[in-house]
Short mmCIF file of C-alpha atoms in Angstrom, two decimals:
data_model
loop_
_atom_site.label_atom_id
_atom_site.label_comp_id
_atom_site.label_asym_id
_atom_site.label_seq_id
_atom_site.Cartn_x
_atom_site.Cartn_y
_atom_site.Cartn_z
CA MET R 1 120.05 133.34 60.46
CA ASN R 2 117.03 133.17 58.14
CA THR R 3 114.80 130.11 57.94
CA TYR R 4 116.14 129.10 54.51
CA LEU R 5 119.74 129.09 55.73
CA LYS R 6 118.90 127.10 58.87
CA ALA R 7 117.10 124.49 56.83
CA LEU R 8 120.01 124.20 54.45
CA LEU R 9 122.57 123.76 57.23
CA LEU R 10 120.38 121.22 59.03
CA SER R 11 119.91 119.20 55.86
CA THR R 12 123.65 119.20 55.17
CA THR R 13 124.49 118.12 58.72
CA LEU R 14 121.93 115.28 58.64
CA LEU R 15 123.33 114.14 55.35
CA LEU R 16 126.81 113.99 56.85
CA THR R 17 125.89 112.14 60.01
CA SER R 18 123.39 109.62 58.66
CA THR R 19 124.71 108.42 55.28
CA ALA R 20 127.86 107.92 53.32
CA VAL R 21 126.18 108.29 49.96
CA LEU R 22 128.07 111.45 49.06
CA ALA R 23 131.82 111.06 48.72
CA GLY R 24 134.10 113.44 50.65
CA SER R 25 135.18 115.37 47.53
CA GLU R 26 131.57 115.98 46.41
CA LEU R 27 130.57 117.27 49.83
CA THR R 28 133.56 119.60 49.98
CA THR R 29 132.66 121.02 46.55
CA LEU R 30 129.10 121.71 47.69
CA LEU R 31 130.25 123.53 50.82
CA MET R 32 132.74 125.61 48.82
CA LEU R 33 129.98 126.74 46.42
CA LEU R 34 127.73 127.73 49.34
CA HIS R 35 130.60 129.61 50.95
CA GLU R 36 131.64 131.41 47.75
CA ASN R 37 128.15 132.68 46.93
CA GLY R 38 127.67 133.94 50.49
CA THR R 39 124.98 131.49 51.49
CA ILE R 40 127.06 130.42 54.55
CA THR R 41 129.74 132.31 56.44
CA THR R 42 133.38 131.30 56.74
CA GLU R 43 132.79 130.22 60.33
CA GLN R 44 129.84 128.05 59.29
CA TYR R 45 131.80 126.63 56.37
CA GLU R 46 134.75 125.60 58.57
CA ARG R 47 132.51 124.13 61.28
CA VAL R 48 130.42 122.05 58.92
CA LEU R 49 133.52 120.90 57.01
CA ALA R 50 135.19 119.82 60.28
CA GLU R 51 132.06 117.90 61.30
CA ALA R 52 131.97 116.25 57.87
CA ASN R 53 135.59 115.11 58.14
CA ALA R 54 135.03 113.75 61.65
CA THR R 55 131.90 111.89 60.55
CA GLU R 56 133.75 110.39 57.58
CA LYS R 57 136.59 109.14 59.82
CA GLU R 58 134.10 107.62 62.28
CA SER R 59 132.29 105.92 59.40
CA LYS R 60 135.53 104.44 58.06
CA LEU R 61 136.54 103.24 61.52
CA GLU R 62 133.14 101.61 62.12
CA LYS R 63 133.35 99.93 58.73
CA GLN R 64 136.85 98.62 59.49
CA GLU R 65 135.75 97.28 62.89
CA LEU R 66 132.72 95.60 61.30
CA GLN R 67 134.88 94.01 58.57
CA ALA R 68 137.40 92.80 61.15
CA ALA R 69 134.62 91.19 63.19
CA LEU R 70 133.19 89.62 60.03
CA ASP R 71 136.59 88.27 58.97
CA LYS R 72 137.15 86.79 62.42
CA ALA R 73 133.74 85.16 62.41
CA THR R 74 134.32 83.62 58.97
CA ALA R 75 138.03 82.75 59.27
CA VAL R 76 137.27 79.05 58.71
CA GLU R 77 135.51 77.10 56.02
CA VAL R 78 133.46 73.98 56.71
CA THR R 79 132.85 71.32 54.05
CA VAL R 80 130.96 68.04 54.36
CA LYS R 81 131.79 66.43 51.02
CA GLY R 82 133.70 63.21 51.66
CA GLY R 83 133.88 63.80 55.44
CA ILE R 84 133.55 66.79 57.75
CA LYS R 85 136.44 69.19 57.21
CA VAL R 86 137.16 72.48 58.98
CA ALA R 87 139.95 74.59 57.49
CA SER R 88 141.33 78.08 57.88
CA LYS R 89 140.86 80.27 54.82
CA ASP R 90 144.61 80.67 54.40
CA GLY R 91 145.03 76.88 54.34
CA SER R 92 147.46 76.82 57.26
CA PHE R 93 145.23 74.69 59.48
CA SER R 94 142.70 71.96 58.79
CA THR R 95 141.00 69.09 60.60
CA LYS R 96 138.97 66.34 58.95
CA LEU R 97 136.69 63.82 60.60
CA GLY R 98 136.70 60.60 58.59
CA GLY R 99 135.48 57.09 59.10
CA ARG R 100 134.42 53.80 57.62
CA LEU R 101 131.81 51.16 58.27
CA GLN R 102 132.06 47.76 56.59
CA MET R 103 129.31 45.19 57.16
CA ASP R 104 129.81 41.67 55.75
CA ALA R 105 127.77 38.57 55.15
CA ALA R 106 129.22 35.22 54.03
CA TYR R 107 128.08 31.74 53.03
CA TYR R 108 130.56 28.81 53.07
CA GLY R 109 130.12 25.69 50.98
CA GLU R 110 132.17 23.44 53.29
CA ASP R 111 134.62 20.88 52.04
CA GLY R 112 136.34 19.78 55.20
CA LYS R 113 136.16 21.53 58.56
CA GLN R 114 132.99 23.56 59.07
CA GLN R 115 133.09 27.33 58.71
CA GLY R 116 130.33 29.48 60.16
CA ASP R 117 127.95 31.34 57.83
CA GLY R 118 126.74 34.66 59.12
CA THR R 119 127.21 38.42 59.32
CA ASP R 120 129.84 40.65 60.84
CA ILE R 121 130.98 44.26 61.21
CA ARG R 122 134.40 43.97 59.62
CA ARG R 123 135.59 47.47 60.46
CA ALA R 124 134.09 50.48 62.27
CA ARG R 125 136.61 53.29 62.40
CA LEU R 126 136.74 57.01 63.11
CA SER R 127 139.73 59.18 62.33
CA LEU R 128 140.96 62.73 62.77
CA SER R 129 143.50 64.03 60.29
CA GLY R 130 144.72 67.39 59.12
CA LYS R 131 147.57 69.87 59.18
CA MET R 132 148.96 72.61 61.41
CA TYR R 133 151.12 75.64 60.63
CA ASP R 134 151.28 74.78 56.92
CA ASN R 135 153.87 71.98 57.13
CA TRP R 136 152.87 69.80 60.10
CA GLY R 137 150.31 67.04 59.69
CA PHE R 138 148.63 64.46 61.91
CA LYS R 139 146.35 61.44 61.88
CA LEU R 140 144.68 59.51 64.67
CA GLU R 141 142.41 56.54 63.93
CA ASN R 142 140.73 53.86 66.02
CA ASP R 143 138.87 50.69 65.03
CA PHE R 144 135.96 50.09 67.41
CA THR R 145 135.68 46.41 66.49
CA LYS R 146 138.79 45.88 68.66
CA SER R 147 139.47 46.83 72.27
CA GLY R 148 142.28 48.81 73.87
CA LEU R 149 145.46 49.49 71.94
CA ALA R 150 144.57 46.67 69.54
CA GLY R 151 142.05 49.08 68.01
CA LEU R 152 144.65 51.78 67.40
CA THR R 153 145.61 51.93 63.73
CA ASP R 154 147.26 55.18 62.65
CA ALA R 155 148.63 57.55 65.28
CA TYR R 156 151.35 59.76 63.86
CA ILE R 157 152.51 63.25 62.93
CA THR R 158 154.17 64.31 59.68
CA TYR R 159 156.41 67.14 58.56
CA GLY R 160 156.41 68.29 54.94
CA GLY R 161 158.47 71.47 55.09
CA LEU R 162 161.41 69.98 53.18
CA ALA R 163 161.31 70.04 49.40
CA ARG R 164 159.97 66.71 48.05
CA HIS R 165 160.37 65.07 51.48
CA LYS R 166 157.77 63.95 54.00
CA LEU R 167 158.72 62.71 57.48
CA TYR R 168 156.63 60.43 59.72
CA LEU R 169 156.79 59.83 63.47
CA GLY R 170 154.46 57.57 65.46
CA HIS R 171 152.48 54.41 64.78
CA PHE R 172 152.12 53.89 61.02
CA ARG R 173 152.14 51.17 58.37
CA ASP R 174 155.28 49.39 57.14
CA ALA R 175 155.77 50.45 53.51
CA ILE R 176 155.78 46.99 51.95
CA ILE R 177 153.30 44.97 49.82
CA LEU R 178 151.23 47.22 47.56
CA GLN R 179 147.91 45.54 48.38
CA GLU R 180 148.50 46.36 52.06
CA LEU R 181 149.35 50.00 51.35
CA ASN R 182 146.14 50.47 49.37
CA SER R 183 143.52 51.34 51.99
CA ASP R 184 140.89 48.68 52.69
CA ASN R 185 138.41 51.40 51.70
CA ASP R 186 139.85 51.12 48.20
CA THR R 187 140.73 47.43 47.69
CA GLN R 188 138.96 45.83 44.74
CA PHE R 189 138.11 42.66 46.69
CA MET R 190 136.58 42.38 50.15
CA GLU R 191 139.74 40.75 51.47
CA ARG R 192 143.32 40.98 50.27
CA SER R 193 145.01 38.04 48.54
CA LEU R 194 146.73 35.08 50.24
CA VAL R 195 150.08 36.91 50.42
CA SER R 196 148.59 39.02 53.23
CA ALA R 197 150.07 36.24 55.40
CA PHE R 198 153.35 38.16 55.11
CA ALA R 199 151.90 41.61 55.92
CA GLN R 200 153.46 43.41 58.88
CA SER R 201 150.78 46.05 59.46
CA ARG R 202 151.92 48.96 61.66
CA HIS R 203 154.69 49.63 64.18
CA MET R 204 156.04 52.49 66.26
CA GLY R 205 158.75 54.26 64.31
CA PHE R 206 160.27 57.11 62.36
CA GLY R 207 160.53 57.33 58.58
CA GLY R 208 160.57 59.46 55.51
CA MET R 209 159.58 59.44 51.86
CA TYR R 210 161.14 61.29 48.94
CA THR R 211 159.04 62.01 45.86
CA GLY R 212 160.85 62.53 42.57
CA ASN R 213 159.38 63.37 39.18
CA ASN R 214 158.35 59.78 38.42
CA TRP R 215 159.69 57.80 41.39
CA THR R 216 159.51 57.57 45.18
CA GLY R 217 161.84 56.23 47.85
CA ALA R 218 160.88 55.44 51.45
CA LEU R 219 162.94 54.36 54.46
CA SER R 220 161.70 53.75 58.01
CA VAL R 221 163.05 52.40 61.29
CA PHE R 222 160.53 50.73 63.59
CA GLY R 223 160.19 49.36 67.07
CA ASP R 224 157.28 47.05 67.85
CA LYS R 225 153.53 47.44 67.66
CA ALA R 226 151.82 49.89 70.00
CA LYS R 227 150.09 47.09 71.91
CA VAL R 228 153.31 45.13 72.58
CA ASN R 229 154.98 45.37 76.00
CA ALA R 230 158.25 43.47 76.00
CA GLY R 231 158.70 43.82 79.76
CA THR R 232 162.32 43.17 80.75
CA ASP R 233 163.21 41.85 77.27
CA ASP R 234 164.29 43.93 74.29
CA GLU R 235 161.34 44.41 71.98
CA GLY R 236 161.52 43.68 68.29
CA TRP R 237 162.71 46.23 65.76
CA GLY R 238 162.83 46.55 62.00
CA VAL R 239 164.01 48.50 58.97
CA VAL R 240 161.78 48.95 55.91
CA ALA R 241 162.72 50.33 52.47
CA ARG R 242 160.62 50.75 49.33
CA LEU R 243 161.38 52.12 45.88
CA THR R 244 158.71 52.73 43.22
CA THR R 245 158.61 54.25 39.76
CA THR R 246 156.05 55.09 37.08
CA PRO R 247 158.10 54.73 33.87
CA TYR R 248 154.99 55.50 31.82
CA ARG R 249 152.25 57.96 32.74
CA VAL R 250 149.97 59.88 30.38
CA ASP R 251 146.87 61.45 31.96
CA ASN R 252 145.22 58.59 33.92
CA ASP R 253 147.08 55.81 32.10
CA LEU R 254 150.22 54.52 33.84
CA VAL R 255 152.59 51.70 34.62
CA HIS R 256 153.75 51.25 38.24
CA VAL R 257 156.72 49.11 39.33
CA GLY R 258 158.13 48.71 42.83
CA ILE R 259 160.47 46.76 45.09
CA ALA R 260 160.47 46.63 48.89
CA SER R 261 162.11 44.89 51.84
CA ASP R 262 161.19 44.62 55.53
CA TYR R 263 163.79 43.22 57.94
CA ARG R 264 162.67 42.50 61.50
CA LYS R 265 164.61 41.34 64.54
CA LEU R 266 162.31 39.50 66.93
CA ASN R 267 161.71 40.13 70.62
CA THR R 268 164.64 38.63 72.57
CA GLY R 269 162.35 36.98 75.10
CA THR R 270 159.81 35.13 72.99
CA GLY R 271 161.12 35.00 69.43
CA ALA R 272 157.53 34.12 68.50
CA LEU R 273 156.80 34.03 64.78
CA SER R 274 154.16 32.44 62.58
CA PHE R 275 152.57 32.96 59.17
CA SER R 276 148.97 32.15 58.32
CA THR R 277 146.07 33.46 56.28
CA SER R 278 142.34 33.04 55.90
CA PRO R 279 140.95 31.82 52.53
CA GLU R 280 140.39 35.47 51.46
CA SER R 281 137.36 35.59 53.72
CA HIS R 282 137.27 36.98 57.24
CA LEU R 283 133.98 35.77 58.65
CA GLY R 284 134.53 32.01 58.80
CA GLY R 285 137.45 32.31 61.22
CA LEU R 286 139.32 29.38 59.65
CA LYS R 287 142.88 29.54 58.34
CA LEU R 288 143.52 26.81 55.82
CA VAL R 289 147.32 27.29 55.75
CA ASP R 290 149.24 28.02 58.94
CA THR R 291 152.85 27.47 59.98
CA SER R 292 151.91 27.59 63.67
CA GLU R 293 154.69 28.95 65.89
CA ILE R 294 158.13 28.71 64.30
CA THR R 295 160.51 27.78 67.10
CA LYS R 296 163.93 29.38 67.61
CA ALA R 297 163.19 32.15 65.13
CA ASP R 298 165.64 35.05 65.49
CA SER R 299 164.79 37.35 62.61
CA PHE R 300 163.06 37.41 59.24
CA GLN R 301 162.99 39.42 56.05
CA ILE R 302 159.99 40.09 53.80
CA SER R 303 160.85 40.99 50.20
CA GLY R 304 158.38 42.06 47.55
CA LEU R 305 158.14 42.85 43.85
CA GLU R 306 155.09 44.76 42.65
CA ALA R 307 153.68 45.86 39.29
CA ALA R 308 150.45 47.52 38.22
CA PHE R 309 148.93 49.37 35.29
CA VAL R 310 145.95 51.52 34.37
CA LYS R 311 144.70 51.84 30.80
CA GLY R 312 141.43 53.70 30.71
CA ALA R 313 138.76 51.55 32.36
CA LEU R 314 141.08 48.52 32.46
CA ASN R 315 143.60 47.98 35.26
CA GLY R 316 145.72 45.22 36.74
CA GLN R 317 147.99 44.52 39.69
CA ALA R 318 150.40 41.71 40.64
CA GLU R 319 152.94 40.99 43.39
CA TYR R 320 155.46 38.37 44.43
CA VAL R 321 156.32 38.22 48.15
CA ARG R 322 158.93 36.07 49.92
CA ALA R 323 159.67 35.54 53.62
CA ASP R 324 163.11 34.32 54.74
CA VAL R 325 163.38 33.25 58.38
CA GLU R 326 166.67 32.96 60.29
CA ARG R 327 166.64 30.51 63.20
CA ASN R 328 169.05 29.92 66.05
CA GLY R 329 170.93 26.63 65.81
CA ILE R 330 168.77 25.03 63.13
CA SER R 331 168.23 25.50 59.39
CA ASP R 332 166.66 28.67 58.02
CA LEU R 333 163.31 28.74 56.24
CA GLY R 334 161.77 30.28 53.14
CA PHE R 335 158.10 30.83 52.23
CA ASP R 336 156.56 32.70 49.32
CA GLY R 337 153.42 33.57 47.39
CA TRP R 338 152.07 35.70 44.58
CA TYR R 339 148.85 36.97 43.07
CA GLY R 340 147.60 38.66 39.91
CA GLN R 341 144.34 40.51 39.47
CA MET R 342 142.51 42.37 36.70
CA ALA R 343 139.59 44.78 36.78
CA TYR R 344 137.37 46.49 34.24
CA VAL R 345 135.06 49.43 35.04
CA LEU R 346 131.93 49.02 32.93
CA THR R 347 130.96 52.68 33.31
CA GLY R 348 134.33 53.94 32.05
CA GLU R 349 136.00 55.40 35.14
CA SER R 350 139.75 54.96 35.70
CA ARG R 351 141.33 53.66 38.89
CA PRO R 352 142.94 56.68 40.64
CA TYR R 353 146.63 56.70 41.58
CA LYS R 354 148.40 59.02 44.02
CA ASP R 355 151.50 58.85 46.24
CA ASN R 356 152.60 55.46 44.80
CA LYS R 357 149.37 53.65 45.68
CA PHE R 358 145.83 53.30 44.34
CA GLY R 359 142.55 54.80 45.45
CA ARG R 360 138.87 54.01 45.11
CA ILE R 361 136.85 54.48 41.91
CA LYS R 362 134.98 57.81 41.90
CA PRO R 363 131.72 57.40 39.98
CA LYS R 364 130.93 59.96 37.28
CA SER R 365 127.26 59.87 38.22
CA ILE R 366 125.44 59.45 41.53
CA PHE R 367 122.75 56.83 42.03
CA GLY R 368 119.66 58.62 43.37
CA GLN R 369 120.48 61.80 41.46
CA GLY R 370 119.69 60.53 38.00
CA GLY R 371 122.86 58.44 37.64
CA THR R 372 123.82 54.78 37.85
CA GLY R 373 127.03 55.06 39.91
CA ALA R 374 130.07 53.06 38.75
CA TRP R 375 130.20 49.32 38.10
CA GLU R 376 133.41 47.26 38.24
CA LEU R 377 134.21 43.60 37.47
CA VAL R 378 137.29 42.00 39.07
CA ALA R 379 139.12 38.65 38.89
CA ARG R 380 142.12 37.34 40.84
CA TYR R 381 144.34 34.30 41.16
CA SER R 382 146.55 33.91 44.24
CA THR R 383 148.82 31.25 45.68
CA ILE R 384 150.96 30.78 48.77
CA ASP R 385 153.43 28.15 50.02
CA LEU R 386 153.95 27.91 53.79
CA THR R 387 155.79 24.59 53.75
CA ASP R 388 159.57 24.30 54.07
CA LYS R 389 161.79 21.69 55.80
CA ASP R 390 160.24 20.84 59.18
CA ILE R 391 157.42 23.37 58.84
CA VAL R 392 154.35 22.02 57.04
CA GLY R 393 151.97 24.96 56.94
CA GLY R 394 150.44 23.95 53.62
CA GLU R 395 150.13 25.33 50.10
CA GLN R 396 146.97 26.99 48.84
CA ASP R 397 145.63 28.24 45.49
CA ASN R 398 142.59 30.51 45.15
CA PHE R 399 140.53 31.94 42.30
CA SER R 400 138.17 34.84 42.98
CA LEU R 401 135.57 36.83 41.06
CA GLY R 402 133.85 40.00 42.16
CA VAL R 403 131.55 42.85 41.24
CA ASN R 404 131.63 46.29 42.86
CA TRP R 405 128.93 48.93 42.68
CA TYR R 406 129.99 52.45 43.66
CA ALA R 407 126.58 54.06 44.23
CA THR R 408 128.21 57.30 45.40
CA PRO R 409 131.81 58.33 46.12
CA THR R 410 131.29 57.17 49.74
CA ILE R 411 128.92 54.19 49.41
CA ARG R 412 129.95 50.89 47.87
CA PHE R 413 128.37 47.43 47.59
CA MET R 414 130.62 44.40 46.93
CA ALA R 415 129.98 40.75 46.07
CA ASN R 416 132.76 38.14 45.88
CA TYR R 417 132.92 34.49 44.93
CA VAL R 418 136.06 32.69 46.18
CA LYS R 419 136.97 29.20 45.06
CA VAL R 420 139.73 27.43 46.99
CA LEU R 421 141.27 25.41 44.19
CA ASN R 422 143.57 23.33 46.33
CA VAL R 423 145.15 22.97 49.76
CA ASP R 424 148.23 20.74 49.77
CA GLY R 425 149.66 19.76 53.15
CA GLY R 426 148.91 20.92 56.65
CA GLU R 427 145.88 20.28 58.80
CA HIS R 428 143.38 21.04 56.00
CA ASP R 429 145.05 19.11 53.23
CA GLY R 430 142.75 18.50 50.26
CA VAL R 431 139.86 20.81 51.20
CA GLU R 432 138.33 22.97 48.42
CA PRO R 433 135.51 25.12 49.85
CA ASP R 434 133.42 27.64 47.91
CA ILE R 435 132.75 31.04 49.49
CA PHE R 436 130.16 33.66 48.58
CA GLN R 437 130.32 36.93 50.48
CA THR R 438 128.94 40.47 50.28
CA ARG R 439 129.82 43.80 51.85
CA PHE R 440 128.17 47.16 52.38
CA GLN R 441 130.71 49.95 52.86
CA TRP R 442 130.29 53.57 53.91
CA ALA R 443 133.60 55.40 53.90
CA PHE R 444 134.02 59.14 54.31
#
């Protein structure tokens, strides 16, 4: 074989084994031309063509193996906006680490029994939430300001594989009283109104929610709280139902109306029941209205009516809540309360609404990145009556003002002024303290 031919064959072979620049069809055409003009023999043509085909197959296989390894290595996506979230690319699995830190300070202008000024960590929580196999969900959350099972808040799984239905199993919140269902990350005041005296928090149970085009229905059956051990007695149980509708909704503007009921049968051993509330301030540790323990209580029912609206930067919310107590051998009792609140966002944002409850304002601009954040003014009036027949828990009226600054979607500063207008009856009859309190909140 002459030197020219050897050089040509060597160059062709190197080209085949070291690069995939030439496509298979182009290389085949080149070899055919060389073969037809007699530059290479038939034997050489077939050998080089076979080597080219083998090299091309190896190259494709290596590329496939490399792509498979790359896909495996990048099968998840990690985001850190609004919490740390790890999710599979197909969306079938996800896990999010969330949390909240709320640090309060309060000053009390006493009018009656002394309340302690000072500072406090109101909540310090971490949570894990996410989904599995497309339709299964979970959430586990603990509040580190409390010890043991008392710190356990949400601990449940969900199933959403049925059209418009979502099922819950575990330790989750009773679906009653709108202000309680709105997360404390998102409430417009530092503390909820006086009707929180009737809140039932969370219990162990099973429930479901149906979501229609403009309405929702929820029904749950509960045992007792996770921290309760009834021993040899039957623990308490309850049934909760809630129905909501948005008869008007255009973009962010809406009207929300709801009705709910929570019936609970008390523990057969203790039958312990009481209703009380702080003066819309947590730090002082004083409850101005309090029924103390209601003796011979057998069961009770909490009923609520709720209404809310959003119109651009303006929004409002109001509720009426009643508690009816059935007692063994003596007369039954009835207590009630209501509140109404209004808010206006100076920077123009609208209060978000999803899954029949309200969320936190999301500022259009970020303070520290050339923006001002979002600013909100709020006002509320609330009242409660915990006196009936032989129970003199007292009546209380409050008026509150507040300003909220949402520096970022996760950082909020709050300032509240609470004026106790009147306390009628009970241990603190006639007191009218003033309260000024502030909060720093980081929620992600």
